Short mmCIF file of C-alpha atoms in Angstrom, two decimals:
data_model
loop_
_atom_site.label_atom_id
_atom_site.label_comp_id
_atom_site.label_asym_id
_atom_site.label_seq_id
_atom_site.Cartn_x
_atom_site.Cartn_y
_atom_site.Cartn_z
CA MET A 242 -39.69 -36.09 234.05
CA THR A 243 -43.29 -34.94 234.17
CA SER A 244 -44.80 -32.58 231.65
CA THR A 245 -45.29 -30.06 234.47
CA VAL A 246 -41.59 -29.95 235.17
CA THR A 247 -40.88 -29.68 231.45
CA ARG A 248 -43.20 -26.68 231.12
CA ARG A 249 -41.84 -24.95 234.20
CA ARG A 250 -38.27 -25.51 233.11
CA PHE A 251 -39.17 -24.00 229.79
CA VAL A 252 -40.90 -20.89 231.09
CA ALA A 253 -38.05 -20.38 233.53
CA GLY A 254 -36.04 -19.43 230.46
CA THR A 255 -33.95 -22.54 229.95
CA ALA A 256 -35.52 -23.79 226.73
CA ALA A 257 -36.08 -21.20 224.03
CA GLY A 258 -36.11 -17.68 225.40
CA ALA A 259 -38.74 -15.18 226.38
CA GLY A 260 -40.58 -15.33 223.07
CA ALA A 261 -41.34 -19.02 223.30
CA VAL A 262 -44.53 -20.96 223.90
CA ALA A 263 -44.38 -24.40 225.54
CA LEU A 264 -46.68 -27.26 224.71
CA GLY A 265 -49.46 -27.49 227.24
CA THR A 266 -50.22 -23.77 227.58
CA GLY A 267 -53.58 -24.24 225.87
CA ALA A 268 -55.23 -23.70 222.53
CA GLY A 269 -54.66 -19.96 222.73
CA LEU A 270 -50.87 -20.50 222.68
CA LEU A 271 -50.33 -17.95 225.42
CA ALA A 272 -46.92 -16.37 225.68
CA ALA A 273 -44.76 -17.83 228.42
CA GLN A 274 -44.64 -15.77 231.60
CA PRO A 275 -41.51 -15.27 233.71
CA ALA A 276 -41.38 -17.69 236.60
CA LYS A 277 -40.38 -16.81 240.13
CA ALA A 278 -36.73 -17.47 240.81
CA ALA A 279 -37.49 -19.94 243.61
CA GLU A 280 -39.90 -21.92 241.45
CA ALA A 281 -37.39 -21.96 238.59
CA ALA A 282 -34.67 -23.28 240.88
CA GLU A 283 -36.92 -26.09 242.04
CA ALA A 284 -38.04 -26.94 238.51
CA VAL A 285 -34.65 -27.28 236.84
CA PHE A 286 -33.55 -30.90 236.55
CA GLY A 287 -30.07 -31.93 237.58
CA PRO A 288 -27.34 -32.18 236.86
CA VAL A 289 -27.12 -35.75 238.08
CA THR A 290 -23.80 -37.56 238.18
CA VAL A 291 -23.91 -41.37 238.09
CA GLY A 292 -20.81 -43.41 238.82
CA PRO A 293 -20.00 -47.14 238.67
CA SER A 294 -21.31 -47.87 242.18
CA ASP A 295 -24.70 -46.27 241.47
CA VAL A 296 -27.72 -48.54 240.93
CA ARG A 297 -28.52 -46.53 237.79
CA TYR A 298 -25.12 -47.09 236.17
CA PRO A 299 -25.87 -50.32 234.23
CA ASP A 300 -28.82 -48.65 232.48
CA LEU A 301 -26.99 -45.44 231.67
CA VAL A 302 -23.89 -46.97 230.08
CA ARG A 303 -25.70 -48.77 227.28
CA GLY A 304 -27.96 -47.83 224.40
CA THR A 305 -30.24 -49.87 222.18
CA ASN A 306 -27.49 -52.00 220.65
CA GLN A 307 -26.58 -54.56 223.31
CA ARG A 308 -23.29 -55.36 221.58
CA PHE A 309 -21.78 -52.38 223.33
CA VAL A 310 -21.64 -51.54 227.04
CA GLY A 311 -19.55 -48.59 228.18
CA SER A 312 -17.42 -48.16 231.29
CA PRO A 313 -17.13 -44.39 231.76
CA ASP A 314 -15.99 -42.80 235.00
CA SER A 315 -19.35 -41.03 235.13
CA VAL A 316 -22.56 -40.32 233.29
CA ARG A 317 -23.83 -36.76 233.53
CA VAL A 318 -27.61 -36.50 233.16
CA VAL A 319 -28.24 -32.87 232.26
CA GLY A 320 -31.33 -30.68 232.25
CA THR A 321 -30.23 -27.36 230.74
CA THR A 322 -27.75 -25.96 228.26
CA ALA A 323 -25.83 -24.38 231.12
CA GLN A 324 -25.42 -27.81 232.68
CA VAL A 325 -24.10 -29.18 229.38
CA VAL A 326 -21.54 -26.37 229.24
CA ALA A 327 -20.43 -27.18 232.79
CA ALA A 328 -20.20 -30.92 232.06
CA VAL A 329 -18.14 -30.36 228.93
CA GLN A 330 -15.88 -27.87 230.68
CA GLY A 331 -15.30 -30.24 233.58
CA ALA A 332 -14.35 -33.08 231.24
CA VAL A 333 -12.02 -30.88 229.20
CA ASN A 334 -10.32 -29.56 232.33
CA ALA A 335 -9.81 -33.13 233.56
CA GLY A 336 -8.58 -34.33 230.17
CA LYS A 337 -11.36 -36.89 229.89
CA ARG A 338 -12.82 -38.14 226.62
CA ILE A 339 -16.48 -37.10 226.08
CA ALA A 340 -19.37 -38.78 224.30
CA VAL A 341 -23.04 -37.79 224.05
CA ARG A 342 -26.16 -39.94 224.17
CA SER A 343 -29.66 -38.76 223.26
CA GLY A 344 -31.78 -41.76 222.24
CA GLY A 345 -29.05 -44.39 222.32
CA HIS A 346 -29.59 -45.86 218.85
CA CYS A 347 -25.98 -45.63 217.71
CA TYR A 348 -24.98 -48.53 215.44
CA GLU A 349 -21.39 -48.64 216.66
CA ASP A 350 -19.50 -48.11 219.94
CA PHE A 351 -19.13 -44.35 219.56
CA VAL A 352 -20.57 -43.76 223.05
CA ALA A 353 -20.01 -47.12 224.73
CA ASN A 354 -16.30 -47.07 223.97
CA PRO A 355 -13.54 -47.90 226.50
CA ALA A 356 -11.81 -44.58 225.76
CA VAL A 357 -14.89 -42.56 226.73
CA LYS A 358 -14.72 -41.41 230.34
CA VAL A 359 -17.64 -38.97 230.53
CA VAL A 360 -21.02 -39.61 228.90
CA ILE A 361 -23.40 -36.66 228.68
CA ASP A 362 -26.94 -38.02 228.79
CA MET A 363 -29.40 -35.67 227.07
CA SER A 364 -32.55 -37.73 227.59
CA VAL A 365 -34.13 -35.41 230.16
CA MET A 366 -33.81 -32.41 227.83
CA ASN A 367 -36.92 -33.37 225.85
CA CYS A 368 -38.99 -30.18 225.60
CA VAL A 369 -40.82 -29.41 222.35
CA SER A 370 -42.09 -25.83 222.06
CA TYR A 371 -42.64 -22.85 219.78
CA ASP A 372 -40.34 -19.84 219.72
CA SER A 373 -42.25 -16.82 218.38
CA SER A 374 -39.11 -14.68 218.22
CA ARG A 375 -37.58 -17.02 215.62
CA ARG A 376 -40.87 -18.26 214.18
CA ALA A 377 -39.64 -21.81 214.65
CA PHE A 378 -40.30 -24.87 216.76
CA VAL A 379 -37.76 -25.79 219.40
CA VAL A 380 -36.85 -29.45 219.86
CA GLU A 381 -34.41 -30.31 222.59
CA ALA A 382 -31.84 -32.96 221.73
CA GLY A 383 -33.13 -35.54 224.18
CA ALA A 384 -36.65 -35.62 222.79
CA LYS A 385 -37.51 -38.93 221.18
CA LEU A 386 -39.14 -38.84 217.76
CA GLY A 387 -42.40 -40.21 219.13
CA GLN A 388 -42.50 -37.32 221.60
CA VAL A 389 -41.68 -34.83 218.87
CA TYR A 390 -44.49 -36.06 216.62
CA GLU A 391 -47.03 -36.15 219.45
CA ARG A 392 -46.25 -32.70 220.82
CA LEU A 393 -46.04 -30.95 217.45
CA PHE A 394 -49.27 -32.58 216.30
CA LYS A 395 -51.32 -32.11 219.47
CA GLY A 396 -50.05 -28.59 220.02
CA TRP A 397 -50.12 -27.17 216.51
CA GLY A 398 -51.27 -29.82 214.02
CA VAL A 399 -47.86 -30.03 212.32
CA THR A 400 -44.99 -32.48 212.02
CA VAL A 401 -41.53 -33.03 210.57
CA PRO A 402 -40.49 -35.78 208.11
CA GLY A 403 -38.35 -37.76 210.50
CA GLY A 404 -37.77 -41.43 211.13
CA ALA A 405 -40.31 -44.14 211.78
CA CYS A 406 -38.83 -45.49 215.02
CA PRO A 407 -40.42 -43.50 217.87
CA THR A 408 -37.63 -44.18 220.39
CA VAL A 409 -34.83 -42.61 218.32
CA GLY A 410 -33.49 -39.41 219.88
CA ALA A 411 -33.71 -36.14 217.98
CA GLY A 412 -30.14 -35.15 218.88
CA GLY A 413 -28.31 -37.48 216.51
CA HIS A 414 -31.16 -38.24 214.11
CA ILE A 415 -31.63 -34.69 212.86
CA GLN A 416 -27.99 -33.79 212.32
CA GLY A 417 -27.42 -37.06 210.44
CA GLY A 418 -30.09 -36.26 207.82
CA GLY A 419 -32.85 -38.49 209.15
CA TYR A 420 -35.65 -39.70 206.89
CA GLY A 421 -38.95 -41.52 207.29
CA ALA A 422 -42.46 -42.21 206.03
CA LEU A 423 -43.14 -38.60 204.99
CA SER A 424 -39.75 -37.88 203.42
CA ARG A 425 -40.72 -38.68 199.84
CA LYS A 426 -43.34 -35.96 200.09
CA TYR A 427 -41.57 -33.46 202.37
CA GLY A 428 -37.83 -34.19 202.31
CA LEU A 429 -35.38 -34.91 205.12
CA ILE A 430 -35.85 -33.74 208.68
CA SER A 431 -32.49 -31.94 208.44
CA ASP A 432 -33.91 -29.81 205.60
CA TYR A 433 -36.15 -28.15 208.20
CA VAL A 434 -33.41 -27.03 210.59
CA TYR A 435 -33.50 -23.25 210.91
CA ALA A 436 -31.07 -23.02 213.82
CA VAL A 437 -29.10 -25.19 216.19
CA GLU A 438 -27.58 -24.59 219.61
CA VAL A 439 -24.27 -26.35 220.12
CA VAL A 440 -21.89 -26.47 223.06
CA THR A 441 -18.44 -26.18 221.51
CA VAL A 442 -14.86 -25.99 222.83
CA ASN A 443 -12.48 -23.38 221.44
CA ALA A 444 -8.71 -23.59 220.96
CA GLY A 445 -8.17 -22.33 224.49
CA GLY A 446 -10.23 -25.14 225.95
CA THR A 447 -13.25 -23.03 226.91
CA ALA A 448 -16.72 -24.52 226.48
CA ARG A 449 -19.57 -22.26 225.41
CA ALA A 450 -23.00 -22.47 223.82
CA VAL A 451 -23.37 -21.12 220.28
CA VAL A 452 -26.55 -20.63 218.27
CA ALA A 453 -26.07 -20.97 214.50
CA THR A 454 -28.80 -20.25 211.94
CA ARG A 455 -29.26 -20.70 208.22
CA GLU A 456 -29.45 -16.93 207.68
CA ALA A 457 -26.91 -15.86 205.06
CA SER A 458 -25.74 -13.05 207.33
CA ASP A 459 -25.06 -15.30 210.32
CA PRO A 460 -21.30 -15.57 211.01
CA ASN A 461 -21.97 -19.00 212.51
CA ARG A 462 -23.81 -20.28 209.46
CA ASP A 463 -21.14 -22.89 208.72
CA LEU A 464 -21.90 -24.56 212.05
CA TRP A 465 -25.59 -24.69 211.11
CA TRP A 466 -24.71 -26.23 207.74
CA ALA A 467 -22.58 -28.95 209.33
CA HIS A 468 -25.57 -30.02 211.43
CA THR A 469 -27.79 -30.60 208.40
CA GLY A 470 -26.32 -34.00 207.62
CA GLY A 471 -22.78 -33.98 209.00
CA GLY A 472 -23.49 -36.68 211.56
CA GLY A 473 -23.37 -36.76 215.34
CA GLY A 474 -20.43 -36.45 217.71
CA ASN A 475 -18.32 -34.28 215.42
CA PHE A 476 -18.43 -30.61 216.39
CA GLY A 477 -19.95 -30.28 219.86
CA VAL A 478 -23.00 -31.16 221.93
CA VAL A 479 -26.30 -30.20 220.31
CA THR A 480 -28.74 -29.06 222.99
CA ARG A 481 -31.67 -27.94 220.80
CA TYR A 482 -32.85 -27.33 217.27
CA TRP A 483 -35.18 -24.76 215.81
CA LEU A 484 -37.27 -26.25 212.98
CA ARG A 485 -39.19 -24.44 210.26
CA THR A 486 -40.09 -25.09 206.61
CA PRO A 487 -37.40 -23.25 204.57
CA ASP A 488 -39.80 -21.13 202.51
CA ALA A 489 -42.45 -20.62 205.20
CA THR A 490 -43.72 -17.09 205.78
CA GLY A 491 -45.90 -15.46 208.40
CA SER A 492 -46.09 -16.11 212.12
CA ASN A 493 -48.89 -18.67 212.42
CA PRO A 494 -47.21 -21.75 213.92
CA SER A 495 -49.65 -24.11 212.21
CA GLN A 496 -48.28 -22.98 208.83
CA LEU A 497 -44.56 -23.15 209.60
CA LEU A 498 -44.13 -26.93 209.36
CA PRO A 499 -45.88 -29.55 207.20
CA GLN A 500 -49.27 -30.86 208.21
CA PRO A 501 -49.40 -34.66 208.31
CA PRO A 502 -52.31 -36.60 206.84
CA SER A 503 -55.29 -37.06 209.12
CA GLU A 504 -55.38 -40.80 208.38
CA VAL A 505 -53.23 -43.33 206.57
CA TRP A 506 -53.68 -46.76 205.08
CA ILE A 507 -51.17 -49.25 206.48
CA SER A 508 -50.45 -52.62 204.95
CA THR A 509 -48.26 -55.68 205.38
CA VAL A 510 -48.10 -58.42 202.77
CA ASN A 511 -45.82 -61.45 202.57
CA TRP A 512 -44.44 -63.65 199.81
CA PRO A 513 -43.61 -67.03 201.41
CA TRP A 514 -40.13 -68.30 200.70
CA ALA A 515 -41.53 -71.80 200.27
CA GLN A 516 -43.25 -70.62 197.09
CA LEU A 517 -40.54 -68.31 195.74
CA THR A 518 -38.21 -69.65 193.08
CA ARG A 519 -34.94 -67.92 192.28
CA ASP A 520 -36.60 -66.31 189.26
CA GLY A 521 -39.60 -65.27 191.36
CA PHE A 522 -37.35 -63.63 193.95
CA SER A 523 -35.41 -61.83 191.22
CA ARG A 524 -38.62 -60.52 189.70
CA LEU A 525 -39.80 -59.27 193.10
CA MET A 526 -36.61 -57.26 193.62
CA LYS A 527 -36.61 -55.90 190.07
CA ASN A 528 -40.25 -54.88 190.33
CA TYR A 529 -39.67 -52.98 193.55
CA GLY A 530 -36.71 -51.08 192.15
CA GLU A 531 -38.47 -50.39 188.86
CA TRP A 532 -41.52 -48.93 190.61
CA HIS A 533 -39.30 -46.46 192.46
CA GLU A 534 -37.46 -45.53 189.28
CA ARG A 535 -40.83 -44.65 187.75
CA PHE A 536 -42.57 -42.98 190.69
CA SER A 537 -39.96 -41.01 192.63
CA GLY A 538 -40.04 -37.73 190.72
CA PRO A 539 -40.58 -34.51 192.70
CA THR A 540 -44.23 -34.12 191.65
CA ALA A 541 -45.37 -37.75 191.41
CA PRO A 542 -48.73 -38.42 193.12
CA GLU A 543 -47.16 -41.60 194.47
CA LEU A 544 -44.94 -39.58 196.83
CA SER A 545 -47.70 -39.98 199.41
CA LEU A 546 -46.77 -43.69 199.53
CA PHE A 547 -43.84 -44.98 201.60
CA SER A 548 -42.78 -48.59 201.93
CA GLU A 549 -40.12 -50.96 203.17
CA LEU A 550 -39.38 -54.22 201.39
CA LYS A 551 -37.82 -56.69 203.81
CA PRO A 552 -36.21 -59.73 202.20
CA ALA A 553 -35.45 -61.74 205.31
CA HIS A 554 -33.40 -64.91 205.38
CA GLN A 555 -35.29 -67.93 204.20
CA ALA A 556 -35.36 -69.12 207.82
CA ALA A 557 -37.78 -66.27 208.63
CA GLY A 558 -40.33 -67.74 206.24
CA ALA A 559 -41.20 -64.82 203.96
CA VAL A 560 -40.27 -61.63 202.16
CA SER A 561 -42.41 -58.83 203.62
CA LEU A 562 -43.61 -55.50 202.27
CA THR A 563 -44.88 -52.86 204.70
CA THR A 564 -46.54 -49.74 203.29
CA GLN A 565 -48.13 -46.50 204.43
CA VAL A 566 -50.09 -44.16 202.18
CA ASP A 567 -51.88 -40.89 202.88
CA ALA A 568 -55.58 -41.82 203.02
CA SER A 569 -56.55 -38.38 201.67
CA ALA A 570 -54.54 -38.82 198.48
CA PRO A 571 -56.68 -39.36 195.36
CA ASN A 572 -57.65 -43.04 195.09
CA ALA A 573 -55.32 -43.83 197.99
CA GLU A 574 -56.46 -47.39 198.58
CA GLN A 575 -56.35 -48.17 194.88
CA MET A 576 -52.84 -46.69 194.73
CA LEU A 577 -51.79 -48.99 197.53
CA GLN A 578 -53.24 -52.06 195.85
CA ALA A 579 -51.72 -51.13 192.49
CA PHE A 580 -48.33 -50.81 194.18
CA ILE A 581 -48.58 -54.23 195.81
CA ASP A 582 -49.72 -55.78 192.53
CA TYR A 583 -46.81 -54.13 190.70
CA VAL A 584 -44.22 -55.47 193.12
CA GLY A 585 -45.63 -59.01 193.03
CA ALA A 586 -46.27 -59.22 189.28
CA GLY A 587 -44.68 -62.21 187.56
CA THR A 588 -43.35 -63.83 190.72
CA GLY A 589 -45.71 -66.78 190.50
CA VAL A 590 -46.69 -66.21 194.12
CA THR A 591 -49.83 -64.55 195.49
CA ALA A 592 -49.05 -62.07 198.25
CA GLN A 593 -50.52 -63.02 201.62
CA VAL A 594 -52.17 -60.07 203.34
CA ALA A 595 -51.18 -59.86 207.00
CA GLU A 596 -52.57 -56.39 207.68
CA HIS A 597 -54.64 -53.83 205.81
CA ARG A 598 -56.43 -51.02 207.62
CA LYS A 599 -56.92 -47.30 207.94
CA VAL A 600 -55.63 -45.62 211.10
CA SER A 601 -55.19 -42.08 212.35
CA TRP A 602 -51.78 -40.61 211.55
CA LEU A 603 -50.50 -40.12 215.10
CA HIS A 604 -51.34 -43.72 215.94
CA ALA A 605 -49.50 -44.80 212.79
CA THR A 606 -46.29 -43.23 214.12
CA GLN A 607 -46.25 -46.02 216.72
CA TRP A 608 -46.97 -48.79 214.20
CA SER A 609 -44.59 -51.72 214.48
CA GLY A 610 -44.35 -52.09 210.70
CA PHE A 611 -41.53 -49.54 210.47
CA THR A 612 -40.09 -49.43 213.98
CA GLY A 613 -36.59 -50.42 215.01
CA PRO A 614 -35.31 -53.47 216.89
CA ASP A 615 -36.15 -54.59 220.38
CA PRO A 616 -33.78 -52.79 222.80
CA LEU A 617 -32.56 -56.15 224.09
CA PHE A 618 -31.04 -57.19 220.74
CA ARG A 619 -27.49 -57.11 219.54
CA PHE A 620 -27.30 -55.89 215.98
CA LYS A 621 -25.23 -54.55 213.14
CA GLY A 622 -26.36 -52.79 210.00
CA LYS A 623 -24.59 -51.81 206.80
CA PRO A 624 -26.11 -49.02 204.63
CA ALA A 625 -26.23 -47.93 201.01
CA TYR A 626 -27.92 -45.44 198.72
CA GLN A 627 -29.42 -46.92 195.55
CA ARG A 628 -29.72 -44.50 192.58
CA LYS A 629 -31.07 -47.01 190.08
CA ASN A 630 -32.65 -50.45 190.08
CA PHE A 631 -30.72 -53.41 191.43
CA THR A 632 -28.33 -55.10 189.05
CA ASP A 633 -28.45 -58.82 188.29
CA SER A 634 -25.25 -59.22 190.29
CA GLN A 635 -26.80 -57.56 193.33
CA ILE A 636 -29.92 -59.69 193.17
CA GLY A 637 -27.80 -62.81 192.77
CA ALA A 638 -25.91 -61.93 195.95
CA MET A 639 -29.18 -61.32 197.78
CA TYR A 640 -30.56 -64.69 196.80
CA ARG A 641 -27.38 -66.62 197.63
CA HIS A 642 -26.94 -65.18 201.10
CA LEU A 643 -30.60 -65.10 202.07
CA THR A 644 -30.96 -68.79 201.22
CA ARG A 645 -27.69 -70.06 202.70
CA THR A 646 -28.19 -73.31 204.56
CA ASP A 647 -24.96 -72.95 206.56
CA TYR A 648 -26.43 -69.82 208.12
CA ALA A 649 -30.14 -70.13 208.79
CA HIS A 650 -31.02 -67.19 211.00
CA PRO A 651 -34.47 -65.51 210.93
CA GLY A 652 -33.00 -62.25 212.24
CA ALA A 653 -30.87 -61.71 209.12
CA LEU A 654 -32.43 -59.47 206.50
CA MET A 655 -32.38 -56.48 204.20
CA LEU A 656 -34.47 -53.37 204.70
CA ILE A 657 -35.06 -51.52 201.44
CA SER A 658 -36.81 -48.21 202.05
CA ALA A 659 -38.60 -45.92 199.60
CA TYR A 660 -36.70 -42.70 198.99
CA GLY A 661 -36.39 -39.87 196.49
CA GLY A 662 -39.13 -37.37 195.72
CA LYS A 663 -38.79 -34.11 197.67
CA VAL A 664 -35.47 -35.31 199.10
CA ASN A 665 -33.92 -35.01 195.66
CA THR A 666 -35.01 -31.40 195.05
CA VAL A 667 -32.25 -30.04 197.32
CA ALA A 668 -28.78 -29.33 195.93
CA PRO A 669 -25.99 -31.66 197.16
CA ASP A 670 -24.10 -28.78 198.77
CA ALA A 671 -27.08 -26.85 200.15
CA THR A 672 -26.93 -29.05 203.25
CA ALA A 673 -24.33 -31.53 204.43
CA VAL A 674 -26.30 -34.42 202.87
CA ALA A 675 -24.58 -34.92 199.52
CA GLN A 676 -26.70 -37.84 198.24
CA ARG A 677 -29.63 -36.13 196.53
CA ASP A 678 -30.66 -38.32 193.61
CA SER A 679 -31.26 -41.76 195.11
CA ILE A 680 -34.53 -43.70 194.94
CA LEU A 681 -33.95 -46.26 197.69
CA LYS A 682 -32.17 -46.55 201.03
CA VAL A 683 -30.71 -50.03 201.55
CA GLN A 684 -29.61 -51.67 204.76
CA ALA A 685 -28.30 -55.17 205.30
CA ALA A 686 -28.65 -56.19 208.93
CA ALA A 687 -28.53 -58.95 211.48
CA LEU A 688 -30.13 -59.04 214.93
CA TRP A 689 -29.44 -61.61 217.63
CA THR A 690 -29.25 -62.01 221.42
CA ASP A 691 -26.41 -64.36 222.42
CA PRO A 692 -22.93 -62.74 222.67
CA ALA A 693 -21.40 -66.11 221.83
CA ASP A 694 -22.95 -65.82 218.35
CA ASP A 695 -21.40 -62.45 217.48
CA GLY A 696 -18.79 -63.94 215.20
CA LYS A 697 -21.06 -65.95 212.94
CA HIS A 698 -23.59 -63.14 212.50
CA LEU A 699 -20.96 -60.50 211.78
CA THR A 700 -19.21 -62.79 209.32
CA TRP A 701 -22.43 -63.52 207.41
CA LEU A 702 -23.33 -59.85 207.24
CA ARG A 703 -19.90 -58.74 206.09
CA GLU A 704 -19.72 -61.43 203.42
CA PHE A 705 -23.22 -60.56 202.22
CA PHE A 706 -22.47 -56.85 201.94
CA ARG A 707 -19.15 -57.51 200.22
CA ASP A 708 -20.85 -59.61 197.56
CA LEU A 709 -23.87 -57.29 197.30
CA TYR A 710 -21.51 -54.55 196.15
CA GLY A 711 -18.90 -56.78 194.57
CA GLU A 712 -19.06 -54.78 191.35
CA THR A 713 -17.66 -51.73 193.18
CA GLY A 714 -15.11 -53.28 195.52
CA GLY A 715 -17.35 -54.52 198.31
CA VAL A 716 -18.93 -51.15 199.16
CA PRO A 717 -21.68 -49.10 197.46
CA GLY A 718 -19.58 -47.14 195.01
CA LEU A 719 -20.13 -43.61 193.78
CA ASN A 720 -21.46 -44.41 190.33
CA GLY A 721 -24.68 -44.49 188.33
CA VAL A 722 -26.25 -47.29 190.39
CA THR A 723 -25.18 -46.67 193.98
CA ASP A 724 -24.09 -43.55 195.84
CA GLY A 725 -22.23 -44.36 199.02
CA MET A 726 -23.53 -44.68 202.56
CA PHE A 727 -25.80 -43.05 205.17
CA ILE A 728 -24.00 -41.72 208.27
CA ASN A 729 -26.87 -42.43 210.68
CA TYR A 730 -26.31 -46.11 209.88
CA ALA A 731 -22.66 -45.95 210.86
CA ASP A 732 -20.49 -48.90 209.80
CA VAL A 733 -16.84 -48.88 210.91
CA ASP A 734 -16.02 -51.74 208.52
CA VAL A 735 -15.54 -49.17 205.75
CA LYS A 736 -12.24 -48.19 207.38
CA ASP A 737 -10.97 -51.77 207.18
CA PRO A 738 -9.23 -52.64 203.86
CA ALA A 739 -10.34 -56.24 204.35
CA TRP A 740 -13.96 -55.14 203.88
CA ASN A 741 -13.38 -52.03 201.79
CA PRO A 742 -10.69 -52.83 199.23
CA SER A 743 -12.37 -50.47 196.74
CA GLY A 744 -9.88 -47.65 197.07
CA THR A 745 -12.70 -45.23 197.90
CA PRO A 746 -12.09 -43.82 201.39
CA TRP A 747 -14.87 -43.94 203.96
CA GLN A 748 -15.09 -40.14 204.02
CA ARG A 749 -16.10 -40.08 200.36
CA LEU A 750 -18.61 -42.88 200.79
CA TYR A 751 -20.43 -40.99 203.53
CA TYR A 752 -19.94 -37.33 202.57
CA LYS A 753 -18.73 -37.21 198.95
CA ASP A 754 -17.65 -33.69 197.94
CA ASN A 755 -18.94 -32.14 201.16
CA TYR A 756 -16.19 -33.66 203.29
CA PRO A 757 -13.54 -30.90 202.88
CA ALA A 758 -16.09 -28.27 203.92
CA LEU A 759 -17.00 -30.35 206.97
CA GLN A 760 -13.32 -30.53 207.87
CA GLN A 761 -13.11 -26.75 207.77
CA VAL A 762 -16.06 -26.51 210.15
CA LYS A 763 -14.33 -29.02 212.40
CA ALA A 764 -11.13 -26.96 212.43
CA LYS A 765 -13.02 -23.79 213.32
CA TRP A 766 -15.39 -25.14 215.97
CA ASP A 767 -13.55 -28.12 217.47
CA PRO A 768 -9.86 -27.34 216.91
CA ARG A 769 -8.81 -29.55 219.85
CA ASN A 770 -10.72 -32.55 218.45
CA VAL A 771 -12.61 -32.93 221.72
CA PHE A 772 -15.59 -34.57 219.98
CA ARG A 773 -14.46 -37.65 218.13
CA HIS A 774 -15.16 -41.30 217.44
CA ALA A 775 -14.21 -43.96 214.89
CA LEU A 776 -16.00 -42.24 211.98
CA SER A 777 -15.86 -38.62 213.10
CA ILE A 778 -14.92 -35.73 210.85
CA GLU A 779 -11.15 -35.36 210.93
CA LEU A 780 -9.18 -32.16 211.34
CA PRO A 781 -7.58 -31.10 208.05
CA VAL A 782 -3.90 -31.89 207.76
#
């Protein structure tokens, strides 16, 4: 959809109300003017219904993960909240299972599931605008993160601390507690949600749109809270968010969200496996964890530095470290070099520099150093929060599985992301994200292309993860070292006793003490359990 259509649809009153300003109205941020009814009717997109015989169907029944292809009766591509309400109501009346897709980056088959008969495609609802009546920025659920960053930055010089993959959709990312390269300094993207619009279904089977805010006086506040980390597909269809820094005052849009750095230093260095001994690998992992133990406090100058350490299988050739640091931070380039030196110290291997340059911030949001997989891959990931440095047992499991000769696949790896800082200044129950004292996000993953190889890759990954957390029953336990799992990296294996014999239920691993409150929200706003999947919030018994 063109930007012209997006702007017209917005000013026609379908995006954020009469007090809103759409991107593209100029530097003066002129108030939106009412559009003529005829023009509005022409400008509104859809709804479009795509069935199995339609040429568009094969594209619309799959997301990024090529392991899963759906077979719904129809895909409804929607352009307004009213269209979402109608689509949900039609599915409920027909007794058909619903799923929602925004960016399509779901790790499991929550959307592309045989039981799902109606998919609501949000991708055309991608407007980003400013709502002066709420003093907050409106992001529709179908907007991809790259679009969000570009429009916020070009329109108002601000941003949100979301994920580093520009093709991820805002709809699921925000409500799952998304994080990224600015999160150590600014927190999670879900911490900036002021309000959310959700299409829900009541006990009588009636679909309606509800706006819930974080205001203490809002009777719908519990629905807002559930969308600050409660995960996607649980309570209804999110159509749009309003985003604002929690303690922001005034009405100047340029001061209501964080300002990103003007420029950043980006870097990629590699430690070749051919030169790494077991002791050298162990030292590399220990150094990385130790640095984050030391420099993840809420006021540390090093919060302007974000990195991912990627120990890939030996078949890939190297362990890589990608880093971004705010170029305006004091001694930024020296900070970057000191960090790289710290991680590599005592390994016996000199890091090979693959990339080191300064780039403008908006261009850095498209940098391949942090982006997700090619959309033609099959993949699976398994997540964990790390509260302290890696144990010797964990590092031993890493080394064994990443050097296995019976499984030599370059697409098998770990992604260990910097965390902590501002993220950990929020109370565990203030939002639905309960994990608020970790220093690293960990993900074990495998990517491949041939369906015939599914079995061997899944087996390797499951065995690796089981041994990585062998001290706590094969999953990242809730203890002093690890702290459960991240719902945006959904992993249905935690429901299987064969891979989670720990005795800790999956609900605790993902939501800890916040789960009962999430169940109460579920009972109130989705009492018929219309919105569900393999890891959805369950109705209380």
